[in-house]
XYZ file of N, CA, C and O in Angstrom:
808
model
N 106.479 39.577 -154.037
C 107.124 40.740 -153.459
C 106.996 40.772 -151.933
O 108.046 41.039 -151.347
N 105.966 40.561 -151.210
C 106.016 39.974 -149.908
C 106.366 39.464 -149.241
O 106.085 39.671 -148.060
N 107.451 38.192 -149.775
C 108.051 37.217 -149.502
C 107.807 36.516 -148.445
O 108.658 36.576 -147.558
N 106.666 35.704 -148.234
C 105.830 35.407 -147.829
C 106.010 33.447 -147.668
O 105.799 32.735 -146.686
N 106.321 33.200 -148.608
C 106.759 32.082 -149.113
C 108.542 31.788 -149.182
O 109.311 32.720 -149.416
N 109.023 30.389 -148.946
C 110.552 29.999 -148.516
C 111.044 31.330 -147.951
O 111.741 32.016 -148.699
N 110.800 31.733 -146.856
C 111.593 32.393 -146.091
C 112.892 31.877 -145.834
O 112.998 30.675 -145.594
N 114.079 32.741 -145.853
C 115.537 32.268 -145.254
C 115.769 31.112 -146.716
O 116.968 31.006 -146.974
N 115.196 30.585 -147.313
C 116.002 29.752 -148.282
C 116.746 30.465 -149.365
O 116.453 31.643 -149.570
N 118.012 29.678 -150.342
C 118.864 30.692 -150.686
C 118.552 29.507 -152.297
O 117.752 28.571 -152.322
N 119.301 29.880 -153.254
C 119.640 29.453 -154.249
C 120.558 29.936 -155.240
O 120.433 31.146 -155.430
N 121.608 29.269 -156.064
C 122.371 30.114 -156.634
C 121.993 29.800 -158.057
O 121.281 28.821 -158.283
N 122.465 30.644 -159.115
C 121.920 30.927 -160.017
C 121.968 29.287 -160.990
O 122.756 28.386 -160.702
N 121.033 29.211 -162.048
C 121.003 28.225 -162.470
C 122.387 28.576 -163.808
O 122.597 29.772 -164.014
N 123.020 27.813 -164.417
C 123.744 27.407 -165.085
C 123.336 26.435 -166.328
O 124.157 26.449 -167.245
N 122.346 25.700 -166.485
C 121.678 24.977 -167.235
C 120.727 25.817 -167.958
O 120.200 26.855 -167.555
N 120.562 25.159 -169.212
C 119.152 25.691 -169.761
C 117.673 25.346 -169.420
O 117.549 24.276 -168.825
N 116.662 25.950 -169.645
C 115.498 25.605 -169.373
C 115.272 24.463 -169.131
O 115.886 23.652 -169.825
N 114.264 23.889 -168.011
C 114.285 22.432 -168.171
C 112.771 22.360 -168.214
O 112.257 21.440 -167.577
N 111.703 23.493 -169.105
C 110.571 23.321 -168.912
C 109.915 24.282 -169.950
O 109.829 25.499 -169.788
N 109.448 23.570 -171.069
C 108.393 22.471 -171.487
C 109.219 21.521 -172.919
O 109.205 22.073 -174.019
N 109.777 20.363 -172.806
C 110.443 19.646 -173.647
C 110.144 18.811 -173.987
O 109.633 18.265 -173.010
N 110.028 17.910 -175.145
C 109.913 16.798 -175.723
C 110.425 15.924 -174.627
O 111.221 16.202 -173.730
N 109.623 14.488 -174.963
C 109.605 13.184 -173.613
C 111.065 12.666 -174.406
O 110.647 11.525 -174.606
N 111.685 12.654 -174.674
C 113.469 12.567 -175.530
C 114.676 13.121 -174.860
O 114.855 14.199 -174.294
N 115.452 12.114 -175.069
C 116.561 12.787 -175.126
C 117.196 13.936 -175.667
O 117.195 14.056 -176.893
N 117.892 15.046 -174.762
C 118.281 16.143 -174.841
C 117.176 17.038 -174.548
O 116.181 16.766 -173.877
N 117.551 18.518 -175.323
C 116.988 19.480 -175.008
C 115.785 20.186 -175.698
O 115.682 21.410 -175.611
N 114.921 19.484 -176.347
C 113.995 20.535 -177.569
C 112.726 20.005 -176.833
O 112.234 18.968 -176.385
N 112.389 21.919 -177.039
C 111.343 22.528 -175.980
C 109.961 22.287 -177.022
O 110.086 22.171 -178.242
N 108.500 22.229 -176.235
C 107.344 22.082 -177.041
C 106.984 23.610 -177.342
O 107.331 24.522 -176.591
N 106.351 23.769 -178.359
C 106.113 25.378 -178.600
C 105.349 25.897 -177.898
O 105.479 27.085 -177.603
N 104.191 25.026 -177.373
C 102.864 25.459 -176.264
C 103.750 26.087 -175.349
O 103.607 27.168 -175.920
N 104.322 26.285 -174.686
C 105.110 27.021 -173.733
C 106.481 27.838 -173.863
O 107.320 27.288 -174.576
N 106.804 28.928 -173.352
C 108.097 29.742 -173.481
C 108.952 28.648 -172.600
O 108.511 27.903 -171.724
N 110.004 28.738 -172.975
C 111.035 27.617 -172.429
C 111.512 28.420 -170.714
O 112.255 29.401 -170.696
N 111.044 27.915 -169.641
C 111.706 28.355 -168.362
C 112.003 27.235 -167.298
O 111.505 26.110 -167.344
N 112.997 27.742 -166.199
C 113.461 26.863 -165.142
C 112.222 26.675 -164.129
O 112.314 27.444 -163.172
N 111.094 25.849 -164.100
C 110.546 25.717 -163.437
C 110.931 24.561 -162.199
O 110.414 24.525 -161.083
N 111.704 23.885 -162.590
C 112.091 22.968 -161.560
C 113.441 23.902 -160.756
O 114.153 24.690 -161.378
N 113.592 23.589 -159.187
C 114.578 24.147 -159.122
C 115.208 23.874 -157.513
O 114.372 23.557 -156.668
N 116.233 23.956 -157.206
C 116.945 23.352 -155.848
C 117.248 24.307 -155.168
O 118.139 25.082 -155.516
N 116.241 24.509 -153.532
C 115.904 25.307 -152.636
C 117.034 25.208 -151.450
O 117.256 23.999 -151.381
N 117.787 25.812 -150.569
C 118.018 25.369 -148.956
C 118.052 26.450 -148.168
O 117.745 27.618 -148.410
N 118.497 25.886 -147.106
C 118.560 26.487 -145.990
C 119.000 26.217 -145.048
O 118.700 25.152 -144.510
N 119.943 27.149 -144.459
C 121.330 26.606 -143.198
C 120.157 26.954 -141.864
O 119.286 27.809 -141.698
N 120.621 25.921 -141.152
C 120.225 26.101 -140.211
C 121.224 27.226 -138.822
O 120.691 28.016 -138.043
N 122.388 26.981 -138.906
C 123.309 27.851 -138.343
C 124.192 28.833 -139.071
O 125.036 28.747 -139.963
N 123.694 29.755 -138.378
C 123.976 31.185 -138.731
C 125.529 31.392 -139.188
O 125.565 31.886 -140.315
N 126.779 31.162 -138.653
C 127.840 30.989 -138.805
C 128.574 29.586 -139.851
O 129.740 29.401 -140.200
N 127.835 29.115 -140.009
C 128.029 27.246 -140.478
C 127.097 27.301 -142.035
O 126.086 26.615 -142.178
N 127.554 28.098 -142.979
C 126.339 28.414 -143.753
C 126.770 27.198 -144.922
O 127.916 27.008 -145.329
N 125.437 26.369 -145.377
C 125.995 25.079 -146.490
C 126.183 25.776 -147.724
O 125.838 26.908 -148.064
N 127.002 24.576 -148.523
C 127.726 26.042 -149.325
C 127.402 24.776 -150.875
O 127.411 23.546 -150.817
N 127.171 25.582 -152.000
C 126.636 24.360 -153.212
C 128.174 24.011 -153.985
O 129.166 24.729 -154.110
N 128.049 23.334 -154.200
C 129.055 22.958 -154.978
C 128.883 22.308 -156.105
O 129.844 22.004 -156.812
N 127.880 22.072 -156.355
C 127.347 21.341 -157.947
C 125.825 21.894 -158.330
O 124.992 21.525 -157.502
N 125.528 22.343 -158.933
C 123.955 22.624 -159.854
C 123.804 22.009 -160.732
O 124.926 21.538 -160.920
N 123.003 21.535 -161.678
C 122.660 21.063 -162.904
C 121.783 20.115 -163.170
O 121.526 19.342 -162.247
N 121.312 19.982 -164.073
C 119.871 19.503 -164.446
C 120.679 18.183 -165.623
O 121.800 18.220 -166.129
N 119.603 17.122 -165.755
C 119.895 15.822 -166.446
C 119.130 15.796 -167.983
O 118.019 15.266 -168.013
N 119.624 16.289 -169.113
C 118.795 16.606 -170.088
C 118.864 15.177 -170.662
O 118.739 15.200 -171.887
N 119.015 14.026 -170.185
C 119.537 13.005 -170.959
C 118.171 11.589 -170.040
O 118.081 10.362 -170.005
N 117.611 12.445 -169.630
C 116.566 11.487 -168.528
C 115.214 12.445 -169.869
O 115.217 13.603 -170.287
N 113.975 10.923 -170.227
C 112.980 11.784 -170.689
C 111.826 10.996 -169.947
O 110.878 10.445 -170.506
N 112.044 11.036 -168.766
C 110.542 10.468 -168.459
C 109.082 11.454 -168.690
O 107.978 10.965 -168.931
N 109.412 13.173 -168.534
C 108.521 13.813 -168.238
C 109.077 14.967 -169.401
O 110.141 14.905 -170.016
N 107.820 16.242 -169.525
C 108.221 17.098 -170.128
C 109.247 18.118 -169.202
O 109.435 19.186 -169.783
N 109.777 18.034 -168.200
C 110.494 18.602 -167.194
C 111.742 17.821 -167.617
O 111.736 16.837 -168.357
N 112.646 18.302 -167.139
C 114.440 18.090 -166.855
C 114.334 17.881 -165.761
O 113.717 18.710 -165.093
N 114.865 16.732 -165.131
C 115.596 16.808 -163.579
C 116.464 17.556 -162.917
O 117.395 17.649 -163.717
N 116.737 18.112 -162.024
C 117.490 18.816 -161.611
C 118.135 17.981 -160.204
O 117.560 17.108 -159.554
N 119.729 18.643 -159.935
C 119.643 17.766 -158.653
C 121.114 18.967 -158.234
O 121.647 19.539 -159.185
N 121.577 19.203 -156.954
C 122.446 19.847 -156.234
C 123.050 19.082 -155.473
O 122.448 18.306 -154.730
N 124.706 19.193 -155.543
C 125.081 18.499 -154.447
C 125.787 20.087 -153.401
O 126.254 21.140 -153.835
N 125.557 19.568 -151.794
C 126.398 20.360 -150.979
C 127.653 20.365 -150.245
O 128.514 19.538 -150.546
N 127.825 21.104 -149.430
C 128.784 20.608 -148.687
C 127.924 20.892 -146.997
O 127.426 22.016 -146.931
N 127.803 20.342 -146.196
C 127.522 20.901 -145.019
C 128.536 21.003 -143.847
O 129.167 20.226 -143.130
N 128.426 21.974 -143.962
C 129.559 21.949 -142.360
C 129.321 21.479 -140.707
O 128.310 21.784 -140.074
N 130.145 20.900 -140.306
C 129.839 19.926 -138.945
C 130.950 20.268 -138.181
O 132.022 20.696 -138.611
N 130.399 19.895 -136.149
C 131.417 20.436 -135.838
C 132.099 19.120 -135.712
O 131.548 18.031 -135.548
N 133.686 19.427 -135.834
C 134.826 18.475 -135.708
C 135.461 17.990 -134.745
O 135.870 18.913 -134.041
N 135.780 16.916 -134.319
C 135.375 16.671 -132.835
C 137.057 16.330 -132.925
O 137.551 15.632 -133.811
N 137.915 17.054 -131.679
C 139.087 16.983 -131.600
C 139.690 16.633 -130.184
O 140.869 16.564 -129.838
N 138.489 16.426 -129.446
C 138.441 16.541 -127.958
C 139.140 14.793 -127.593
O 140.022 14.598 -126.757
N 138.613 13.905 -128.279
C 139.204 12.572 -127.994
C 140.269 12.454 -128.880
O 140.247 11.317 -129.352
N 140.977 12.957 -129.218
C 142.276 12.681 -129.874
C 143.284 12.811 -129.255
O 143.691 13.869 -128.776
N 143.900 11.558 -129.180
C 145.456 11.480 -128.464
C 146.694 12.020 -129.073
O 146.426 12.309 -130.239
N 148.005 12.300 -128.783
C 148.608 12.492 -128.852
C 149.280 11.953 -130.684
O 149.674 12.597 -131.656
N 149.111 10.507 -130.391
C 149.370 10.061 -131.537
C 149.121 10.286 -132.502
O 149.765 10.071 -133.529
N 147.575 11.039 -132.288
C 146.853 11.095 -133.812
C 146.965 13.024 -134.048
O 146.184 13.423 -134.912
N 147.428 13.620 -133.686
C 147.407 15.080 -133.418
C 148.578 15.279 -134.325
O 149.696 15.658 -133.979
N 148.052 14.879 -135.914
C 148.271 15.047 -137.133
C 147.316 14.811 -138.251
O 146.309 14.103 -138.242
N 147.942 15.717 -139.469
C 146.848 15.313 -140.785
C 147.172 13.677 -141.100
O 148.266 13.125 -140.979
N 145.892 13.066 -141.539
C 146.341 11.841 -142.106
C 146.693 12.040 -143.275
O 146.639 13.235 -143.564
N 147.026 11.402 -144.063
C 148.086 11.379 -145.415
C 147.068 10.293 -146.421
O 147.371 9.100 -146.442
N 146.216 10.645 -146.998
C 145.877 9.342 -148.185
C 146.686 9.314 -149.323
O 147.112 10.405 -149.701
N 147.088 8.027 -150.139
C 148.079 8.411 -151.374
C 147.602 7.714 -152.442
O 148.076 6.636 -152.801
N 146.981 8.092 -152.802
C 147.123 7.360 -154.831
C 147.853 7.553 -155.730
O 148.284 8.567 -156.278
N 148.042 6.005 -155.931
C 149.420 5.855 -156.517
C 149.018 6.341 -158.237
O 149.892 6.821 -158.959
N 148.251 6.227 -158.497
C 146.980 6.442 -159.820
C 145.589 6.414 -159.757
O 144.811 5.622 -159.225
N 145.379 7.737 -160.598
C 143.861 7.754 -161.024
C 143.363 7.563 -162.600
O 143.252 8.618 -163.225
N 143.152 6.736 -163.077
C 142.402 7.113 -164.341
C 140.779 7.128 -164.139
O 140.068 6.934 -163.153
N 140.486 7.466 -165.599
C 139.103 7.382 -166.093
C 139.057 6.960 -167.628
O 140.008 7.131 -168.390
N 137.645 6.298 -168.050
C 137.787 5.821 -169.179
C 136.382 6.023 -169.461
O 135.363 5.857 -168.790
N 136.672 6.543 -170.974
C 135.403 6.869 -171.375
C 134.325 8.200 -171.180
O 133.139 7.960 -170.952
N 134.677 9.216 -171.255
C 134.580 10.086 -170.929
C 133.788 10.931 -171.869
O 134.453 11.420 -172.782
N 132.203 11.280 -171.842
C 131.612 12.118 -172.887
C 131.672 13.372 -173.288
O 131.670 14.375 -172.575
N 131.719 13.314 -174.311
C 131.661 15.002 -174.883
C 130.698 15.726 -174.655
O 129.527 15.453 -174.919
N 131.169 16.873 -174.062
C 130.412 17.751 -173.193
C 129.002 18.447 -174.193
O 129.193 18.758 -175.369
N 127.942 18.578 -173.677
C 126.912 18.867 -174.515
C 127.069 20.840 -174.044
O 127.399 21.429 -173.015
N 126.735 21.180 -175.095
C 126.336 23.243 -175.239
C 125.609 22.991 -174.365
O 124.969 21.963 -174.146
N 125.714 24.571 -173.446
C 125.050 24.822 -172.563
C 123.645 25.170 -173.030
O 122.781 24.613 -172.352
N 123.247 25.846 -173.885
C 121.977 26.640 -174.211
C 121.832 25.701 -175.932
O 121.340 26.190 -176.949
N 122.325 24.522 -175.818
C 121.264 23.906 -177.042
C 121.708 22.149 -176.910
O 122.642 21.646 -176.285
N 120.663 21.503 -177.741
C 120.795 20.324 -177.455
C 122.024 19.299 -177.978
O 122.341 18.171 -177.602
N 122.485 20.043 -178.840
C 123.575 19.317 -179.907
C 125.384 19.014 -178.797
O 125.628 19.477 -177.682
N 125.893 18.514 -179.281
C 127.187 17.961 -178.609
C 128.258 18.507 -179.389
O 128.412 18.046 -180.520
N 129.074 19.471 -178.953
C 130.469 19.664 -179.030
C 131.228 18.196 -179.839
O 131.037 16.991 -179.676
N 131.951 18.810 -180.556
C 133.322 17.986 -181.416
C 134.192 17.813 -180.291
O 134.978 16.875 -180.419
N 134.258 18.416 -179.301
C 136.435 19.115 -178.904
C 136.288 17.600 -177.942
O 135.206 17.117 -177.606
N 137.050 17.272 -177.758
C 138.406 16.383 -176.806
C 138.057 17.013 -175.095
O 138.443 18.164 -174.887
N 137.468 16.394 -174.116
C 137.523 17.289 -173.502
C 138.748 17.307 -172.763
O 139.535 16.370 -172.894
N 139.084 18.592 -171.744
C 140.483 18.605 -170.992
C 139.562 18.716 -169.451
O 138.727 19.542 -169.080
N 140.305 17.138 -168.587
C 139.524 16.833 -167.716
C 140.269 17.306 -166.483
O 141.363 16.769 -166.311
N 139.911 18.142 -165.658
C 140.499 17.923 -164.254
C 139.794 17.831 -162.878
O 138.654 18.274 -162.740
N 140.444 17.282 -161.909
C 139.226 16.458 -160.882
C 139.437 17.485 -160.119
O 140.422 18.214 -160.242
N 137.998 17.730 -158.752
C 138.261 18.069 -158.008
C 138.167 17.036 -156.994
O 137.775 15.934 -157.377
N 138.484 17.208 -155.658
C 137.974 16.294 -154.877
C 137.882 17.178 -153.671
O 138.854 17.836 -153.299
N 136.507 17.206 -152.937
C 135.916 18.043 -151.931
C 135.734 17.581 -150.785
O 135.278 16.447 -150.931
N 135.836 17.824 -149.740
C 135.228 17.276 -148.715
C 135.487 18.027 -147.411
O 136.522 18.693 -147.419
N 134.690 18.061 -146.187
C 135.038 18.737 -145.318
C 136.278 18.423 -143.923
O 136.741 19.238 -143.125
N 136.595 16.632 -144.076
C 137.772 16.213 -144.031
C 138.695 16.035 -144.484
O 139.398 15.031 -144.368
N 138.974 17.407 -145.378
C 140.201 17.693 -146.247
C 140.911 18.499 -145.382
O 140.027 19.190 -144.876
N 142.203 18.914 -144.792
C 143.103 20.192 -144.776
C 142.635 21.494 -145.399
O 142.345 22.574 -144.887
N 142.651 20.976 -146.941
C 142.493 22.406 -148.204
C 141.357 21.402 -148.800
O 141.521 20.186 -148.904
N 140.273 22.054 -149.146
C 138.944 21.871 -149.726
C 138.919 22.767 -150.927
O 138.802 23.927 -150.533
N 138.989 22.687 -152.378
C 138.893 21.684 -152.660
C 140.609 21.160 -153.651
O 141.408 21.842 -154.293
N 140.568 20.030 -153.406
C 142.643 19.666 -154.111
C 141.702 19.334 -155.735
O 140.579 18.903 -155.999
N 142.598 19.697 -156.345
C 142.468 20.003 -157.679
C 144.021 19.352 -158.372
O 145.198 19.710 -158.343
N 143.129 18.032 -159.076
C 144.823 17.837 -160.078
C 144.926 18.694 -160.980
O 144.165 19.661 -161.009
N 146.058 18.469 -162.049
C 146.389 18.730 -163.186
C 145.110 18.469 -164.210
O 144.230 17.610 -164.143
N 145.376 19.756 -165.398
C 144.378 19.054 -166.304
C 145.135 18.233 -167.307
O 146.283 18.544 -167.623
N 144.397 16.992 -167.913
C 144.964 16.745 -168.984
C 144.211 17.153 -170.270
O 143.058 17.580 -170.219
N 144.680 17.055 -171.061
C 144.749 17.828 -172.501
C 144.183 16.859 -173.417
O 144.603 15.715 -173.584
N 143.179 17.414 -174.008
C 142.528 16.292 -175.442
C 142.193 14.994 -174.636
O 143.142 14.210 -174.673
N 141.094 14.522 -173.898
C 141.212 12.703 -173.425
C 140.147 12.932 -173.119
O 139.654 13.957 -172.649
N 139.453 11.372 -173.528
C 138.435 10.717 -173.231
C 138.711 10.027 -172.086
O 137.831 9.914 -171.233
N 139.885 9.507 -171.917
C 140.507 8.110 -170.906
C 141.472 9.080 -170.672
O 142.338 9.204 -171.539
N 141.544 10.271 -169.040
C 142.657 10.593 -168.499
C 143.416 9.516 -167.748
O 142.976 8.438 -167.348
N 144.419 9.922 -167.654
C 145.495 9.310 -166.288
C 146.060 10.132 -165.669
O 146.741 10.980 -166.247
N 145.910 10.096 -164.123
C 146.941 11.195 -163.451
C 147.788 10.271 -162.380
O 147.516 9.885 -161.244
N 149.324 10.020 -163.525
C 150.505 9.327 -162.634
C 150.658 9.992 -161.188
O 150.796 11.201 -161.006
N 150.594 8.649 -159.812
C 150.854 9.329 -158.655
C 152.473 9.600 -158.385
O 153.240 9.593 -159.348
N 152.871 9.795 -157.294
C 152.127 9.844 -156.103
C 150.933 11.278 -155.981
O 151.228 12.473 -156.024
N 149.734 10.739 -155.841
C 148.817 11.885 -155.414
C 148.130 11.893 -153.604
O 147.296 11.204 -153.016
N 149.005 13.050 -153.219
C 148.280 13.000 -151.710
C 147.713 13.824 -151.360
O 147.874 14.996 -151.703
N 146.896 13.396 -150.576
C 145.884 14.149 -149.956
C 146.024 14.428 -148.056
O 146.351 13.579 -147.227
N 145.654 15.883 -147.802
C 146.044 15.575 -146.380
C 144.258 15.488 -145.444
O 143.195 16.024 -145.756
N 144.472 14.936 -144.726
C 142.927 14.719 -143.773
C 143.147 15.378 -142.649
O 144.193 15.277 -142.009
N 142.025 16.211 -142.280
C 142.370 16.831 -140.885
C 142.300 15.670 -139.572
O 141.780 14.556 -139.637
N 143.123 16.416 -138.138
C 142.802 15.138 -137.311
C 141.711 14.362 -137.036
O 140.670 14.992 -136.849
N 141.663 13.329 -136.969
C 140.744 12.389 -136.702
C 141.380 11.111 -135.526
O 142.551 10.880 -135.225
N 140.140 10.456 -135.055
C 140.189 8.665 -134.782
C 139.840 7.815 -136.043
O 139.130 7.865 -137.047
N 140.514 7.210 -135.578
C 140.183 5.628 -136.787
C 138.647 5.445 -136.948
O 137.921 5.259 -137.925
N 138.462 5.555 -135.788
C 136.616 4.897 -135.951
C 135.977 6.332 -136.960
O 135.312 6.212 -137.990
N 136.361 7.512 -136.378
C 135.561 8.317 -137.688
C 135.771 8.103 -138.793
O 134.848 8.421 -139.543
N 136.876 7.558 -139.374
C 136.911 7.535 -140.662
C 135.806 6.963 -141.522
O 135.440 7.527 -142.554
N 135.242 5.750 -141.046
C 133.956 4.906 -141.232
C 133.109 6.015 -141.872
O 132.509 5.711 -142.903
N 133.004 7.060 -141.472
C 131.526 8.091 -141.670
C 132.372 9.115 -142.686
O 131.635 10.056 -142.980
N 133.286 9.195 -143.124
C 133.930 10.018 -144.110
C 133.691 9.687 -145.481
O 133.790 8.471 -145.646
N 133.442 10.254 -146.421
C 133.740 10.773 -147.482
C 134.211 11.959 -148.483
O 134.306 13.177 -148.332
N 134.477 11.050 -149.613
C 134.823 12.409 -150.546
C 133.946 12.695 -151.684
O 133.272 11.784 -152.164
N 133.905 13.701 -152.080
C 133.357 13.958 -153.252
C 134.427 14.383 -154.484
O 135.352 15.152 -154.224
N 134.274 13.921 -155.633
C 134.889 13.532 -156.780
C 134.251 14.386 -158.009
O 133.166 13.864 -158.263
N 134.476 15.430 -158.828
C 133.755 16.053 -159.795
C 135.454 16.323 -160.934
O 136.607 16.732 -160.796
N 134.445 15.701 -162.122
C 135.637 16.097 -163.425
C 135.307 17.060 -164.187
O 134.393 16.563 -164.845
N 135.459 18.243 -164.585
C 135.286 19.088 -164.984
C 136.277 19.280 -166.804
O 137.418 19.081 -167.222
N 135.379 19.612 -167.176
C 136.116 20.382 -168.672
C 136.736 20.853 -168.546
O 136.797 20.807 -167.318
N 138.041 21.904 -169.062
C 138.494 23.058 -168.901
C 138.202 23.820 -170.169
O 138.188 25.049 -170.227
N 137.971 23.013 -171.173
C 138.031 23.760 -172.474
C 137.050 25.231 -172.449
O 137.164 26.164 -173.243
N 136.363 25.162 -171.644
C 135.634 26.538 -171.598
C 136.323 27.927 -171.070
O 136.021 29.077 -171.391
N 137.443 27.435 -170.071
C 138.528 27.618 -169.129
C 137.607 27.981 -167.823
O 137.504 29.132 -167.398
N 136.932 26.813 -167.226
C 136.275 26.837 -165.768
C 136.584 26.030 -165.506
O 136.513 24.976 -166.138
N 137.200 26.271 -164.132
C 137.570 25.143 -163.247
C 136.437 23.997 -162.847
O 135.312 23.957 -163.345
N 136.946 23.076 -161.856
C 136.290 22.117 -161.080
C 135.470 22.513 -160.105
O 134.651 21.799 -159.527
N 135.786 24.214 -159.821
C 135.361 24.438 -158.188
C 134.380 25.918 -158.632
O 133.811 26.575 -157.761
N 134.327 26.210 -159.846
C 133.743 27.475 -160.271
C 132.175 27.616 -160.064
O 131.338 26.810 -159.659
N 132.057 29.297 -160.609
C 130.009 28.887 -160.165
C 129.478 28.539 -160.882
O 128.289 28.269 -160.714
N 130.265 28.333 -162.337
C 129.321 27.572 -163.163
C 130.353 26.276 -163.830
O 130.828 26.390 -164.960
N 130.514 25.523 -163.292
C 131.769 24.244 -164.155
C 131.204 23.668 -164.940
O 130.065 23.354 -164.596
N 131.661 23.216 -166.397
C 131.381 22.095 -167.131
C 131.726 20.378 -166.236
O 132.798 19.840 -165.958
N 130.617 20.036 -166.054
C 131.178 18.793 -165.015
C 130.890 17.575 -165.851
O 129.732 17.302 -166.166
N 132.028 16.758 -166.258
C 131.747 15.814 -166.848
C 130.925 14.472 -166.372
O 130.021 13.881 -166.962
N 131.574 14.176 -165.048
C 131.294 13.080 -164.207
C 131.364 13.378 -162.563
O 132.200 14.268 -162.407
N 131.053 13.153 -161.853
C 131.426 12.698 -160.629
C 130.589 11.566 -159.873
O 129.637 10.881 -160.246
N 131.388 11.634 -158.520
C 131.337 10.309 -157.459
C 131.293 10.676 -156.270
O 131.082 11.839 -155.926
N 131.474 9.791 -155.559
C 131.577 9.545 -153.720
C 132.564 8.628 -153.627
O 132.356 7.661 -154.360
N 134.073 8.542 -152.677
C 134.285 7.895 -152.657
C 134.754 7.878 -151.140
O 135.677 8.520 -150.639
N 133.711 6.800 -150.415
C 134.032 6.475 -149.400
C 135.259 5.862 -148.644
O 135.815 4.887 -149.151
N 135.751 6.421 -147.360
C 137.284 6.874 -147.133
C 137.382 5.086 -146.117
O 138.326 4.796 -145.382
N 136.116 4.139 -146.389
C 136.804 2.563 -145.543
C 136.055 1.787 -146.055
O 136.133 0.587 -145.792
């Protein structure tokens, strides 16, 4: 009540089930010696007041059993300033990336949130892709319907805010596939996330 301890750090709510006290196994079953709680858990803190980092992924790995704990891990976004000052004329436009196609293959069935067992359904996958050298953060395809192995026929474009060539080197994206069958998006506060990536822009 003092708050005395992580001053200024923030956290958003967990979305996962307990990841503490569980069998050294795969999935989720808790030991009885203990009430099942989130003892592990992902802390931050912005350093600029206006520039605040913002989460975009939560969730814990019930599929790792090294310990009686669940892993947990967060991805962010941090905001940076954008440097527009050396840009010529030429480049004083969005860049344009285009994929001509995306698939995926192989795609697992999403496990219940609050127990260890795995869903029957087909999931319905749609990507986001995030990044802070986007135009619009975050572009969101189509979902597809019933698939293990989506495909999303291009042209798919993406616009990049201005840049030089040489920044591109230090760019990336972030990549998250989401369920819909729950009906939560890719970008929600709590998404079913099937998979994601990084995919570096050189």
């Amino acid at each position: 009540n003092e708050r005395r301890a992580c001053l200024g750090f923030k956290e958003v709510l967990p979305d996962f089930p307990p990841t503490f006290k569980v069998h050294r196994r795969r999935g989720m079953k808790y030991l009885q010696q203990r009430a099942p709680a989130w003892c592990d858990r992902v802390l931050f803190r912005s350093n600029l007041p206006l520039k605040q980092a913002k989460t975009l992924d939560y969730y814990c790995a019930p599929d790792i059993s090294s310990s009686d704990h669940k892993p947990v891990a967060a991805v962010f976004s941090v905001p940076t300033i954008w440097r527009r000052s050396n840009l010529s004329a030429s480049t004083n436009s969005s860049i344009l990336i285009v994929f001509k196609r995306i698939s995926i293959t192989g795609l697992f069935m999403l496990r219940k949130r609050r127990a260890s067992t795995v869903s029957n359904h087909l999931p319905n996958p749609g990507i986001a892709i995030m990044g802070p050298c986007l135009e619009t953060s975050p572009f969101k395809t189509p979902v597809i319907r019933g698939s293990r192995d989506p495909v999303w026929e291009g042209p798919i474009s993406l616009h990049l805010k201005p840049a030089v060539v040489q920044d591109l080197a230090h760019y990336s994206l972030m990549l998250r596939v989401s369920d819909f069958t729950e009906g939560r998006g890719p970008v929600s506060s709590s998404p079913s996330t099937l998979a994601r990536g990084v995919l570096p822009l050189t």
